[in-house]
Coordinates of C-alpha atoms in Angstrom, one line a residue:
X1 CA -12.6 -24.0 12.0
X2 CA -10.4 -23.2 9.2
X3 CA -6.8 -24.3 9.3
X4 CA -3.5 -23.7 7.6
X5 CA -2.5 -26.1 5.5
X6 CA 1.6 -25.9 6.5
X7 CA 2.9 -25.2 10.3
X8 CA 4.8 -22.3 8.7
X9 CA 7.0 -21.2 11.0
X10 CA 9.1 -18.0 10.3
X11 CA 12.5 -16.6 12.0
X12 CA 12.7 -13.7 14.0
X13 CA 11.7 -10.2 12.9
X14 CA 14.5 -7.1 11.3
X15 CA 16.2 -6.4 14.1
X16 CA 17.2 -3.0 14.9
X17 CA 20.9 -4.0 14.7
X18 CA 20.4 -5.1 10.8
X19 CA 18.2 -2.2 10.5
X20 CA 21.1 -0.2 11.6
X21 CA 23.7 -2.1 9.7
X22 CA 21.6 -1.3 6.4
X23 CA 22.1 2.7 6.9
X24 CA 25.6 4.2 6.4
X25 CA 26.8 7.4 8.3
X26 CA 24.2 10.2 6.6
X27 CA 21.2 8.3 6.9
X28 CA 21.1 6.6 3.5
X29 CA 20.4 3.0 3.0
X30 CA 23.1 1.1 2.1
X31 CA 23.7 0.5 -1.5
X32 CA 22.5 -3.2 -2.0
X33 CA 21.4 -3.8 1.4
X34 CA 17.7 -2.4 0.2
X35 CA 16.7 -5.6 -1.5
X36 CA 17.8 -7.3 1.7
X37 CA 15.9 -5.2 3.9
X38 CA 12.7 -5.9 1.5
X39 CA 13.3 -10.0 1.9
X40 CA 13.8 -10.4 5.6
X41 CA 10.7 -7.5 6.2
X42 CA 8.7 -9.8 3.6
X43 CA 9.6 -13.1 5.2
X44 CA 9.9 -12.5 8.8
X45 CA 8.2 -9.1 9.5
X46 CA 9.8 -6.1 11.5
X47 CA 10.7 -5.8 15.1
X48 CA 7.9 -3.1 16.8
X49 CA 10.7 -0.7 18.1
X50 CA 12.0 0.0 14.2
X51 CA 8.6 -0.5 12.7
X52 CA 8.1 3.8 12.6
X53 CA 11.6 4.1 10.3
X54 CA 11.0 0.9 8.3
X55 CA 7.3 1.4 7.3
X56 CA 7.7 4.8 5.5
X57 CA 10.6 3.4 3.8
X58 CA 8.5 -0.4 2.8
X59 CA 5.5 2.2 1.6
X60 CA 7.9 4.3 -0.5
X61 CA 7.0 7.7 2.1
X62 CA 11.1 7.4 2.4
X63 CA 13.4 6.8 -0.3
X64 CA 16.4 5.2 0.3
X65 CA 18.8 7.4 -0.7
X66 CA 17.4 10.1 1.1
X67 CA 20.2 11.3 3.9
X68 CA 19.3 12.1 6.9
X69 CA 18.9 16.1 6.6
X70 CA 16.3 15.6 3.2
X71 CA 14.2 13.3 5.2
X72 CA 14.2 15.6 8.0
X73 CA 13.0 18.6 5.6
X74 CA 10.4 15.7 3.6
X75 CA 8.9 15.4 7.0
X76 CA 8.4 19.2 7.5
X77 CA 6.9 18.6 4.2
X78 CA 4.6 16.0 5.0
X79 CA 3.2 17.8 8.1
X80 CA 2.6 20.7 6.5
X81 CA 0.1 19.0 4.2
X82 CA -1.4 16.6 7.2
X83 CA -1.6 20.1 9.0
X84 CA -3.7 21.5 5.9
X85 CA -5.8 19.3 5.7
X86 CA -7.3 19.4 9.6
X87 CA -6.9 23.2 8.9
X88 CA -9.7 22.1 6.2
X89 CA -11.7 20.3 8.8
X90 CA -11.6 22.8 11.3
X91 CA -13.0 25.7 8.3
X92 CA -15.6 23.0 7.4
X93 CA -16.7 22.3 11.0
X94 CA -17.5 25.8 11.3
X95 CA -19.6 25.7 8.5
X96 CA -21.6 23.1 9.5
X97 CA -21.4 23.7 13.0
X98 CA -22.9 27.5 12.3
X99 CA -26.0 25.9 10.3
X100 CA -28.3 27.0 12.8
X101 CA -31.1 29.3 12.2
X102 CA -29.6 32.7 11.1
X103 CA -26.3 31.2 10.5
X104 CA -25.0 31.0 6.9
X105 CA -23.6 27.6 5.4
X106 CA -23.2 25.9 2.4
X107 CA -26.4 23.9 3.0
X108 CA -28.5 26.4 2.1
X109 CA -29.6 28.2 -0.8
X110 CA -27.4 31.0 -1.3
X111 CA -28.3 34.8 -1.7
X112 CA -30.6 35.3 -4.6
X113 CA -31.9 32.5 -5.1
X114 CA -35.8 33.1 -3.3
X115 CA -38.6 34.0 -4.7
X116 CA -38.8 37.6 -4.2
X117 CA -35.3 38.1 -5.9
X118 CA -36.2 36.0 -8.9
X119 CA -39.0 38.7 -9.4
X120 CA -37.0 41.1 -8.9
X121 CA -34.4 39.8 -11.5
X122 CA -37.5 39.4 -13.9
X123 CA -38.2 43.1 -13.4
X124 CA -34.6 44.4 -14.3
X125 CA -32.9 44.2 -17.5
X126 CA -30.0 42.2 -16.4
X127 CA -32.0 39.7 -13.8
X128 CA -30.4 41.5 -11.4
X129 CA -31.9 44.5 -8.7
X130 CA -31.5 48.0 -11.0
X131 CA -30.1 47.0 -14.0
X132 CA -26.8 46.4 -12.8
X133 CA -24.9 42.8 -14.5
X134 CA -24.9 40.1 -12.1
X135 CA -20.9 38.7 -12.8
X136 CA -21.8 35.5 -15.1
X137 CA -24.1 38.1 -17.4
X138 CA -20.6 40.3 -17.6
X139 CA -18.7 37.2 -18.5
X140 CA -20.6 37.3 -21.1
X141 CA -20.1 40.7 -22.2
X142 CA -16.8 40.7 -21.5
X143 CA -14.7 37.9 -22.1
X144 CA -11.9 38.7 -19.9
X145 CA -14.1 38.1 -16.6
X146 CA -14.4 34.4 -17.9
X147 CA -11.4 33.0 -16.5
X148 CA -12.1 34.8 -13.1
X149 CA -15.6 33.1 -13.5
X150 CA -14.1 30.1 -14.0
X151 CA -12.3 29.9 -11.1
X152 CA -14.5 30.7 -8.8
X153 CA -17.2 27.9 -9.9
X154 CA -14.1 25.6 -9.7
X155 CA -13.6 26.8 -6.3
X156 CA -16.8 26.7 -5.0
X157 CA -17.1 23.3 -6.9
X158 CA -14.5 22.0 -4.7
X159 CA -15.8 23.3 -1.7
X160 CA -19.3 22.4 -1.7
X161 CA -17.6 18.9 -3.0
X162 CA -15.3 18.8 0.6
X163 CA -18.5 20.1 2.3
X164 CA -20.5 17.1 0.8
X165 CA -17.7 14.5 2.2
X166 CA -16.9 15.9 5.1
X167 CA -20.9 16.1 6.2
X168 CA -20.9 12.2 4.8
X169 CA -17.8 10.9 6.6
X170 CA -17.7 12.6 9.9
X171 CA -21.5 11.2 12.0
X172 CA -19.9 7.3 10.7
X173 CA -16.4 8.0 12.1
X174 CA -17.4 9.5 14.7
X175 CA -19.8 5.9 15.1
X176 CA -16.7 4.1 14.4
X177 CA -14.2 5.4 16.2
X178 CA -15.4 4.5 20.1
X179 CA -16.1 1.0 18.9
X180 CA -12.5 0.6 17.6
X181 CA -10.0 -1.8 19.7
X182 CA -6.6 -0.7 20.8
X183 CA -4.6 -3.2 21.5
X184 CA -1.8 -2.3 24.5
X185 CA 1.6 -2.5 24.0
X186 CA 2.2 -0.6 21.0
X187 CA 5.1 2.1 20.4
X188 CA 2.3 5.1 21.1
X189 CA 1.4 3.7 24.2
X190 CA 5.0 3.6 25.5
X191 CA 5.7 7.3 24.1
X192 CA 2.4 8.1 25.7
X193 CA 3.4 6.8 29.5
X194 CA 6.8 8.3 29.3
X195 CA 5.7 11.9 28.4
X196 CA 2.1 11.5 31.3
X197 CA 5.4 9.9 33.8
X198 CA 7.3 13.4 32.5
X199 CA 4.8 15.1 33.1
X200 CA 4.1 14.1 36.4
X201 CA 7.8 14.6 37.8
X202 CA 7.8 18.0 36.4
X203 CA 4.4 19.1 38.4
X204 CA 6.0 17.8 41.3
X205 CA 9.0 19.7 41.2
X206 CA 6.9 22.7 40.8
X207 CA 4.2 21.9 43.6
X208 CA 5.3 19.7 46.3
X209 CA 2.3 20.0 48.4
X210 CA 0.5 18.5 45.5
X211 CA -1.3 15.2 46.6
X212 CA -0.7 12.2 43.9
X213 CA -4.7 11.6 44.5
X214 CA -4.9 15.7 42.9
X215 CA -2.2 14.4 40.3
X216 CA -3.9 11.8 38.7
X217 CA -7.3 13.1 38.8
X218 CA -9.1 13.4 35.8
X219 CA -6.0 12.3 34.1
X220 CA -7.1 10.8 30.2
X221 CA -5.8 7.3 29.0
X222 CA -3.9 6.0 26.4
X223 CA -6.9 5.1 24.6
X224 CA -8.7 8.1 24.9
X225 CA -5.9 10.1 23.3
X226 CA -5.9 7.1 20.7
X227 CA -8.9 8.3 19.8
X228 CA -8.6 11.6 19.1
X229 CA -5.8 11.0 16.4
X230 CA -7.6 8.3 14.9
X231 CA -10.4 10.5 14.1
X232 CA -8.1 13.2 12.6
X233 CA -6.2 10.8 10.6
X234 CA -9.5 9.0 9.2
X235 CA -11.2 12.7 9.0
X236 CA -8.0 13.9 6.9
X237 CA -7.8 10.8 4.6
X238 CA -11.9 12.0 3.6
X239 CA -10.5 15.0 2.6
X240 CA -7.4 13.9 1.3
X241 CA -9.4 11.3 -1.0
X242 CA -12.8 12.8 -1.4
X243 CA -13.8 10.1 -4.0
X244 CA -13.3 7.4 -1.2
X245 CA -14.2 9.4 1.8
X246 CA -14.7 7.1 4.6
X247 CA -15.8 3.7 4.8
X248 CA -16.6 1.4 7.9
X249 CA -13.6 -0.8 8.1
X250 CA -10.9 1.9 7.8
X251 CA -10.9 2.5 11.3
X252 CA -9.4 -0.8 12.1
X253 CA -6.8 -0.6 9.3
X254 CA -5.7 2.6 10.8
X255 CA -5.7 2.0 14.1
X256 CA -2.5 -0.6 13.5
X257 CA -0.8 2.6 12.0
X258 CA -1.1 4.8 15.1
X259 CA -0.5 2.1 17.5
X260 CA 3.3 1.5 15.6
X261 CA 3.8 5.0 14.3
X262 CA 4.0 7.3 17.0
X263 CA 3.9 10.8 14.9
X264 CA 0.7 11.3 13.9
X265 CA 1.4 12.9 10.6
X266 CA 3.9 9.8 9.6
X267 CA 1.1 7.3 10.9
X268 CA -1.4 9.2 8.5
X269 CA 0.7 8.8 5.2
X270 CA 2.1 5.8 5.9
X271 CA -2.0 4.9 6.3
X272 CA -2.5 6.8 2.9
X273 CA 0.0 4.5 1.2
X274 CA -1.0 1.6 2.3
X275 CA -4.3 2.0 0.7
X276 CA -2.9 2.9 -2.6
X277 CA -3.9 -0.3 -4.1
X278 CA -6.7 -0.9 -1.7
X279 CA -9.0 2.0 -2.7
X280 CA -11.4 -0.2 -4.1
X281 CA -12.2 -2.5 -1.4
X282 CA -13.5 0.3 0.5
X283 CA -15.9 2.2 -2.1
X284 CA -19.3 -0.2 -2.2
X285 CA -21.0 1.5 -5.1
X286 CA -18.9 2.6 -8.5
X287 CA -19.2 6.0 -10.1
X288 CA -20.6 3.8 -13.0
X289 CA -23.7 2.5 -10.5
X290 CA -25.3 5.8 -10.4
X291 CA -25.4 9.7 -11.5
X292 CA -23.0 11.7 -9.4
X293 CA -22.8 15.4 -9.9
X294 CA -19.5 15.8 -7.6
X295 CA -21.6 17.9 -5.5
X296 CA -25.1 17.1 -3.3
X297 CA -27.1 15.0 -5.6
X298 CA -24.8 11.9 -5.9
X299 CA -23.9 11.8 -2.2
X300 CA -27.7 11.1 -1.3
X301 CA -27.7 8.7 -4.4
X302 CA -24.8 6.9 -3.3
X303 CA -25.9 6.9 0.3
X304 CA -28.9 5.0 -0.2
X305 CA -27.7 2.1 -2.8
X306 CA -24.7 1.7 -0.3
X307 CA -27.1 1.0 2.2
X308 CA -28.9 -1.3 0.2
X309 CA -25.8 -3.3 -1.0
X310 CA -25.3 -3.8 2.7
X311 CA -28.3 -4.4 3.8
X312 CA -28.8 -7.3 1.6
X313 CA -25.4 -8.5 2.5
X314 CA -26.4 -8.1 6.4
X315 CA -29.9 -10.4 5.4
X316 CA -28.8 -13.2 2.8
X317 CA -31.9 -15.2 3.1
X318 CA -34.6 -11.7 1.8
X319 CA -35.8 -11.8 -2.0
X320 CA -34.3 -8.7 -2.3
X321 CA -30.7 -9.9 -2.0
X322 CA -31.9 -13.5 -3.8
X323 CA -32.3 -10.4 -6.6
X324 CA -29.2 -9.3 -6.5
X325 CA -27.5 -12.3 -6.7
X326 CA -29.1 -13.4 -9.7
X327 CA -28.4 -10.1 -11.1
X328 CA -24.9 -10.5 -10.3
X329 CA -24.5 -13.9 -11.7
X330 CA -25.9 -12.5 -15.1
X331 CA -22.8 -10.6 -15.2
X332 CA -20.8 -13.4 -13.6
X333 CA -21.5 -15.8 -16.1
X334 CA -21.1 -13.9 -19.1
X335 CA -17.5 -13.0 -17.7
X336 CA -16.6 -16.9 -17.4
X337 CA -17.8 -16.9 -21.0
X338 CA -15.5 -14.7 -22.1
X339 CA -12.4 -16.2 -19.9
X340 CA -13.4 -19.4 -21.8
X341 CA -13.2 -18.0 -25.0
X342 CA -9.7 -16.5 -24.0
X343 CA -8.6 -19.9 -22.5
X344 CA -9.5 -21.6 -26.1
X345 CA -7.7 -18.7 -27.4
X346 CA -4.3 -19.3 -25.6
X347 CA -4.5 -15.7 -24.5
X348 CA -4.8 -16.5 -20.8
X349 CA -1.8 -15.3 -18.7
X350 CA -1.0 -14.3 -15.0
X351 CA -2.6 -12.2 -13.4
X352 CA -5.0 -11.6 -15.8
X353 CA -7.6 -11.1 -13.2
X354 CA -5.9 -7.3 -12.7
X355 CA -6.4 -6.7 -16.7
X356 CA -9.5 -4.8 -15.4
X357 CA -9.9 -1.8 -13.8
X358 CA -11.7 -1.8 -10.4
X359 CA -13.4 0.7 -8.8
X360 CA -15.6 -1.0 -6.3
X361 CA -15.4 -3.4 -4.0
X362 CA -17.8 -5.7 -6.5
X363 CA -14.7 -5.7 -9.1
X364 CA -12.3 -6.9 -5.8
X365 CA -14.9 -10.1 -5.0
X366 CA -15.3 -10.1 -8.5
X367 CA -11.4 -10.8 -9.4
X368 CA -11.6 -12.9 -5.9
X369 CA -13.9 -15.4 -8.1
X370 CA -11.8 -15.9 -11.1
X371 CA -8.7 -16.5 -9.0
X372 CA -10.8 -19.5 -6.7
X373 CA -12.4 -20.7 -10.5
X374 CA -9.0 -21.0 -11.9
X375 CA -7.1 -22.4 -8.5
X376 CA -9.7 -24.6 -7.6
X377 CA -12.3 -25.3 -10.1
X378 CA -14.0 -28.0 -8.2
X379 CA -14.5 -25.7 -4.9
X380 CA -16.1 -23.1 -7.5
X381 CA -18.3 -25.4 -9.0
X382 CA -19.7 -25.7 -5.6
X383 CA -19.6 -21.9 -4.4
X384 CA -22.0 -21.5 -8.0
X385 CA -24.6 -24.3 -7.0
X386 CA -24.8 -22.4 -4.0
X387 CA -25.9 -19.1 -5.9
X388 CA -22.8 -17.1 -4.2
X389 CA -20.0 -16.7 -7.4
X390 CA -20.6 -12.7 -6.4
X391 CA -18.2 -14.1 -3.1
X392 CA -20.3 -12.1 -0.6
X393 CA -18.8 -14.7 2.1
X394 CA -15.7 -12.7 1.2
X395 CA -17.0 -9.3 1.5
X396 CA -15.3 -8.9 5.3
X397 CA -12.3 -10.3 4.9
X398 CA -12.0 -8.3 1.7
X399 CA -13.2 -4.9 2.9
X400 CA -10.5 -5.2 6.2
X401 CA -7.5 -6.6 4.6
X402 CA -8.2 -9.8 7.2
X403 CA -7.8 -7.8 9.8
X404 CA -10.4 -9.8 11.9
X405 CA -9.5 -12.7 10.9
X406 CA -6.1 -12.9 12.2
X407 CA -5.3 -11.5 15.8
X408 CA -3.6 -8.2 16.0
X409 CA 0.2 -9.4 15.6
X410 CA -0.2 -12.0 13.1
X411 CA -2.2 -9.1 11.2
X412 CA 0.4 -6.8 11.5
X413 CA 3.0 -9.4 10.0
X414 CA 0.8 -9.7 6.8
X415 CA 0.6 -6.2 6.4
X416 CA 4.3 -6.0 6.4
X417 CA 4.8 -8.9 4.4
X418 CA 2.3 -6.5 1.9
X419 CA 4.3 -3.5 2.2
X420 CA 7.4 -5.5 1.3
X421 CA 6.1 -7.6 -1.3
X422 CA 5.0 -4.2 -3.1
X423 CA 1.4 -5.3 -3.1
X424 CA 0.3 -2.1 -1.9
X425 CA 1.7 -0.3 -4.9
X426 CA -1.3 0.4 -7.4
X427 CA -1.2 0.3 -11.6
X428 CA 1.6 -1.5 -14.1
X429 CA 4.8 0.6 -15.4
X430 CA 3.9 2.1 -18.6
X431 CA 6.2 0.5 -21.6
X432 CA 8.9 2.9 -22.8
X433 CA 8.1 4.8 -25.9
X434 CA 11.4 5.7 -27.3
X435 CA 15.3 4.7 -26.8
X436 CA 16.0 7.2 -24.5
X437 CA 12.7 6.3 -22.2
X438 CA 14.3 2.0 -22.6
X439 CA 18.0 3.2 -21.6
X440 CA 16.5 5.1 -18.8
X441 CA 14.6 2.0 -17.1
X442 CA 17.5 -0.2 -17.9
X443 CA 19.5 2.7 -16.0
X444 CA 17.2 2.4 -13.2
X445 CA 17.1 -1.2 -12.9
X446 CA 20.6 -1.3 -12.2
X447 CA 19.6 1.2 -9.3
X448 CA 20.6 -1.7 -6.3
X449 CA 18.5 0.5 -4.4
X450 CA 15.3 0.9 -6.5
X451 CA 12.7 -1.1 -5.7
X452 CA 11.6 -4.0 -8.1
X453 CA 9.0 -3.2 -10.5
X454 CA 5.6 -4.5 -9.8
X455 CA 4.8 -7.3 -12.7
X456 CA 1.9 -9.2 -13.8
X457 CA 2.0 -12.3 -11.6
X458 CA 3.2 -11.0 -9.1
X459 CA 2.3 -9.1 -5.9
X460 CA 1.1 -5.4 -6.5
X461 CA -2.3 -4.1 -7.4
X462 CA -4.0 -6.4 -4.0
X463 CA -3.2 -9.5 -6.1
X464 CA -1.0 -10.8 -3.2
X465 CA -4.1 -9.7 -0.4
X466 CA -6.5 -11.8 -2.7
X467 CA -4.6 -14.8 -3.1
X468 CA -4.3 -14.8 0.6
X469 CA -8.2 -15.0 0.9
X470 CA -8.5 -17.6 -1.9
X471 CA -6.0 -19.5 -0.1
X472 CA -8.3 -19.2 3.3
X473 CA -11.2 -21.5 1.3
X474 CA -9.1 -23.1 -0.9
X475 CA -7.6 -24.5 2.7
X476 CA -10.7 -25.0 4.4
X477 CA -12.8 -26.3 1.3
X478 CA -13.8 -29.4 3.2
X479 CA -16.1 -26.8 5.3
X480 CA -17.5 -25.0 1.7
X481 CA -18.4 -28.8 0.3
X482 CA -20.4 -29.2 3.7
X483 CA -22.3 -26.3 3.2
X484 CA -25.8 -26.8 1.4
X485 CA -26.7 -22.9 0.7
X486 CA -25.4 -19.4 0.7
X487 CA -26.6 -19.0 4.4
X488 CA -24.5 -22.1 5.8
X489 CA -21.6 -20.4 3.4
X490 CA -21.9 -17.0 5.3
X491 CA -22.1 -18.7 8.2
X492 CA -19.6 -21.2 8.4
X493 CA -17.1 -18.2 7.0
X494 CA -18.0 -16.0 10.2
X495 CA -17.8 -18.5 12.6
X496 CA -13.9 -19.4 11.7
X497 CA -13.1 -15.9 11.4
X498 CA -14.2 -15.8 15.6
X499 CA -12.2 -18.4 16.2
X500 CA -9.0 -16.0 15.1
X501 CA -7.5 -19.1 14.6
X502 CA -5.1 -18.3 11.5
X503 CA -1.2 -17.8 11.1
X504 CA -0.2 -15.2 8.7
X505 CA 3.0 -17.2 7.6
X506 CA 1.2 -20.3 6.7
X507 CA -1.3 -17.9 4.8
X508 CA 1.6 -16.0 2.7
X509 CA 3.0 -19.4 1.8
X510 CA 0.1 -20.6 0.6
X511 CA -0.6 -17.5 -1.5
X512 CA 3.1 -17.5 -2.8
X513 CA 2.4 -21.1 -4.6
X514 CA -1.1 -20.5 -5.7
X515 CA 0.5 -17.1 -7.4
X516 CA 3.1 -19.2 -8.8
X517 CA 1.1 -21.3 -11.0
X518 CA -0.4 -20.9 -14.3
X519 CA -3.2 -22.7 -13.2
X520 CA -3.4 -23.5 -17.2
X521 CA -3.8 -27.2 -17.1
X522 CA -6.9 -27.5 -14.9
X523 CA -4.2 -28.3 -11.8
X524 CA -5.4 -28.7 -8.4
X525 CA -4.6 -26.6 -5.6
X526 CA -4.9 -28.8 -2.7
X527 CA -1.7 -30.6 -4.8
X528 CA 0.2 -27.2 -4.6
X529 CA -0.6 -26.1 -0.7
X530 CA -0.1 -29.8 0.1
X531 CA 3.8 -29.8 -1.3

C-alpha cells in the first residue's frame, strides 16, 4: 500500500480558547492575530466545536474586521440568497413536475409553434392570426419595443438555461445522495439530538399520558435529516453555478460541510467557496469539446461525451479508451515539446503549470503530469511507457479532493490546511496600472489583517491539492515501477486508496517541499521527501 514518506506528526488543533483570544470585544479579529490564526489552522487544523466560526472566516465568507453586528446582518444576507435559490427550485419543480399530459412546461414547444398556426401565420400579413404584429415583427417597426424584446429573450434564455440544469442535475443527486456516508459525531448531529431531546421534554410536559413507545415512533434520524439538506445545498449550488451544475463527487465534498457547519445556509457557501478554485475538477467535458447553445442542445451533447469520457475511464482495457489515450498523448506530447523549448529558453518558472486556463478536469490531470514530469522525471518516464501521461489513475483522487483516500478526519485536516493555505482562492492579482492603484496594494499589504496574496509558487489556484497527489506517487513510486500496463497502474492506485491508509500531515509536508523547488536542475524528489 502506499505510504508516507515522514511520520509527520502535528500538535493539537485551534482551540476555542486561542480562537477566542484572537477576537476583541465587538467581534473583530484581532489586529495581527489573523496571520496567526491562518498558521496554526494551516499546520494543525481546527478543533470541531469552532470549526462553524473559523471556516467562513479561512474561506473569506467572514472578513476579519467585520464586528459582530455586520456579520450578523452579512448572514441575513447570505440566507436570503441561499433562500432564493431553493425558491428557484421549488418554481422549477413545478414546471417539471406539471409536464404531464395537458400540463404546460418549458419542455414543450410553446404556443404557436404547430402546424396549423404556421399556416395560419402564412395566411396573414404579419405571420400572425388577422393581421395583427406578433411582438418581435413590432420590434421591428418600432424600435422602442426592442429593449422590452430583449429582455424578455434574456429572461427566457435564463430560464429555459436553469430549466436545462436543474432537469440535468436533480435524477444524479438524487442517485447520489442515499449512497453518501455520514460519518457520526459531527457538530449537526449534536445540534440535531439536543433539539429531537427538546423536543421530546416539551411533548411530555404537554401530554403526560403519552407512552415513550408513541414518542419515538416514527421518529426520523440524524441521517435522514442529513439528507434532506444535502440535496438542497447540492440542488442550490446547480443553480447557483449553472455552468458546473452537479457532478458525481460533490456529494462527498459537501457532506464534510454539513456535518461541521450546522446552519444550512453557512454550510452552503462555505461549500461554494471552497470550490472556487476547484470548478474544474468537476466539469468532464470543456465548452471548447463541443457546440453548446446555453439552452437544450448542448446539455444532450454534453451528456453523452461525459458518458463516454467515463465510460472509457470505467473500462481501460476497450479500443475505444486505447483511442483516447493516444489521442490525448498527441496533445500531451506536443505540450512537453513546448515546455522543452521554454526550459532551453530559461523561461521556465514556478508554477508555471497554472499559466493555463483550465476548464476541465483534462486541464487538472493535465497540469497533474507536468508537475510529476518536472518532480520526478524518472517516475514519468515510466507512467509514458505505460501509455497513461493523460493521469487517468489520478482521475478519483482529483475529482474528490482525496476525499476517499484519506479517512474522514484526516480529510477534513487537509481541507483546512487548503482553506488556510489560500489554495482555494482562484486566479492571480491583476498588476497595478497606475500610482494610485501601486500605493493602494502597498496600503493594503500593510493591512495585518488582510490575507496574503496568492503568488505563483505558491498555494492558490489547486496548485497545493495537486502537489499533494503528485506527492501520493512520487511516495509510492516503487508500486508505479512494478506495474507493467495502464491496467496494473489503475489498479494498484485503487487498491491503496481502500486501504485509507494515508496521513494528511505527512502528505502536506511533502507537498510543501516538492512546491518549494524549482525543480530546474533535473533534481530528484525522493532526495527532497527523504530530507
Amino acid at each position: 500500500a502506499f505510504a508516507a514518506a515522514s511520520p509527520g506528526r502535528r500538535r493539537r488543533p485551534l482551540s476555542d480558547r486561542e480562537w477566542r483570544g484572537a477576537i476583541d470585544r465587538e467581534g473583530r479579529v484581532a489586529e495581527g492575530k489573523f496571520a496567526s490564526v491562518l498558521r496554526r489552522a494551516a499546520s494543525d487544523g481546527v478543533a470541531p466545536d469552532i470549526r462553524p466560526e473559523v471556516w467562513p472566516l479561512l474561506l473569506g465568507v467572514r472578513r476579519p474586521e467585520s464586528t459582530a453586528v455586520e456579520q450578523e446582518q452579512r448572514r441575513r444576507d447570505r440566507r436570503a440568497g441561499y433562500d432564493a435559490l431553493l425558491a428557484r427550485r421549488d418554481e422549477l419543480e413545478k414546471i417539471v413536475g406539471g409536464s404531464g399530459p395537458g400540463s404546460p412546461s418549458l419542455f414543450r414547444n410553446p404556443p404557436g409553434t404547430n402546424a396549423q398556426s404556421f399556416r395560419s401565420r402564412q395566411k396573414s400579413p404579419f405571420g400572425t392570426r388577422g393581421g395583427t404584429p406578433s411582438e418581435d415583427e413590432r420590434s421591428s417597426l418600432n424600435p422602442y419595443v426592442d429593449a422590452r424584446v430583449d429582455q424578455r429573450r434574456d429572461h427566457e434564455g435564463r430560464q429555459k438555461r436553469f430549466l436545462a440544469t436543474y432537469a440535468e442535475s436533480v435524477p444524479v443527486i438524487r442517485a447520489d445522495v442515499p449512497r453518501t456516508a455520514f460519518y457520526p459525531g459531527g457538530a449537526f448531529e449534536t445540534h440535531w439530538r439536543l433539539e429531537r431531546d427538546a423536543e421530546y421534554e416539551y411533548s411530555a410536559a404537554r401530554n403526560d399520558s403519552e407512552s415513550s413507545e408513541t414518542k419515538t415512533k416514527n421518529v426520523p434520524t440524524w441521517q435522514a435529516a442529513q439528507s434532506s439538506r444535502l440535496t438542497n445545498v447540492l440542488v442550490a449550488y446547480a443553480l447557483h453555478d449553472p455552468s458546473v451544475g452537479y457532478c458525481q463527487g460533490m456529494n462527498e465534498v459537501a457532506a464534510r460541510f454539513l456535518e461541521n457547519v450546522v446552519d444550512e445556509s453557512e454550510a452552503f457557501w462555505c461549500f461554494a467557496a471552497f470550490l472556487e478554485a476547484y470548478r474544474p475538477h468537476f466539469v468532464i467535458s470543456a465548452a471548447r469539446d463541443f457546440d453548446d447553445d446555453g439552452v437544450n442542445g448542448g446539455v444532450s451533447v454534453k451528456r453523452s461525451r461525459d458518458a463516454a469520457f467515463l465510460s472509457s475511464w470505467r473500462t481501460p482495457g476497450r479500443r475505444a479508451e486505447q483511442a483516447q489515450r493516444e489521442k490525448t498523448n498527441n496533445f500531451v506530447r506536443r505540450r512537453e515539446d513546448e515546455d522543452d523549448d521554454r526550459k532551453r529558453d530559461g523561461s521556465e518558472d514556478f508554477g508555471f503549470e497554472t499559466r493555463f486556463p483550465r476548464e476541465s478536469v483534462r486541464d487538472v490531470l493535465r497540469d497533474l503530469g507536468v508537475i510529476l514530469r518536472r518532480c520526478d522525471p524518472p517516475l514519468w518516464k515510466h507512467v509514458r511507457l505505460l501509455h497513461a501521461q493523460e493521469c487517468m489513475f489520478a482521475f478519483r483522487a482529483v475529482v474528490v479532493l482525496l476525499a476517499r483516500e484519506l479517512p474522514p478526519p484526516e480529510t477534513t485536516f487537509l481541507w483546512e490546511a487548503l482553506m488556510a493555505s489560500g489554495d482555494h482562492l482562484a486566479g492571480f492579482p491583476n498588476p497595478p496600472e497606475s500610482e494610485s492603484d501601486e500605493r493602494q496594494v502597498l496600503r493594503e499589504s500593510h493591512d495585518p489583517n488582510r490575507r496574503p496574496i496568492v503568488e505563483p509558487g505558491g498555494a492558490g489556484n489547486g496548485r497545493m491539492l495537486l502537489h499533494c497527489v503528485a506527492a501520493v506517487f512520487v511516495q509510492a513510486r516503487h508500486l508505479v515501477f512494478g506495474c507493467r500496463e495502464f491496467d496494473d497502474l489503475l489498479h494498484a492506485s485503487h487498491h491503496a486508496v481502500s486501504k485509507k491508509c494515508f496521513a494528511a500531515a505527512p502528505l502536506l509536508e511533502s507537498a510543501r517541499r516538492l512546491m518549494a523547488q524549482p525543480w530546474r536542475g533535473g533534481a530528484d524528489a525522493r532526495q527532497v521527501l527523504e530530507e
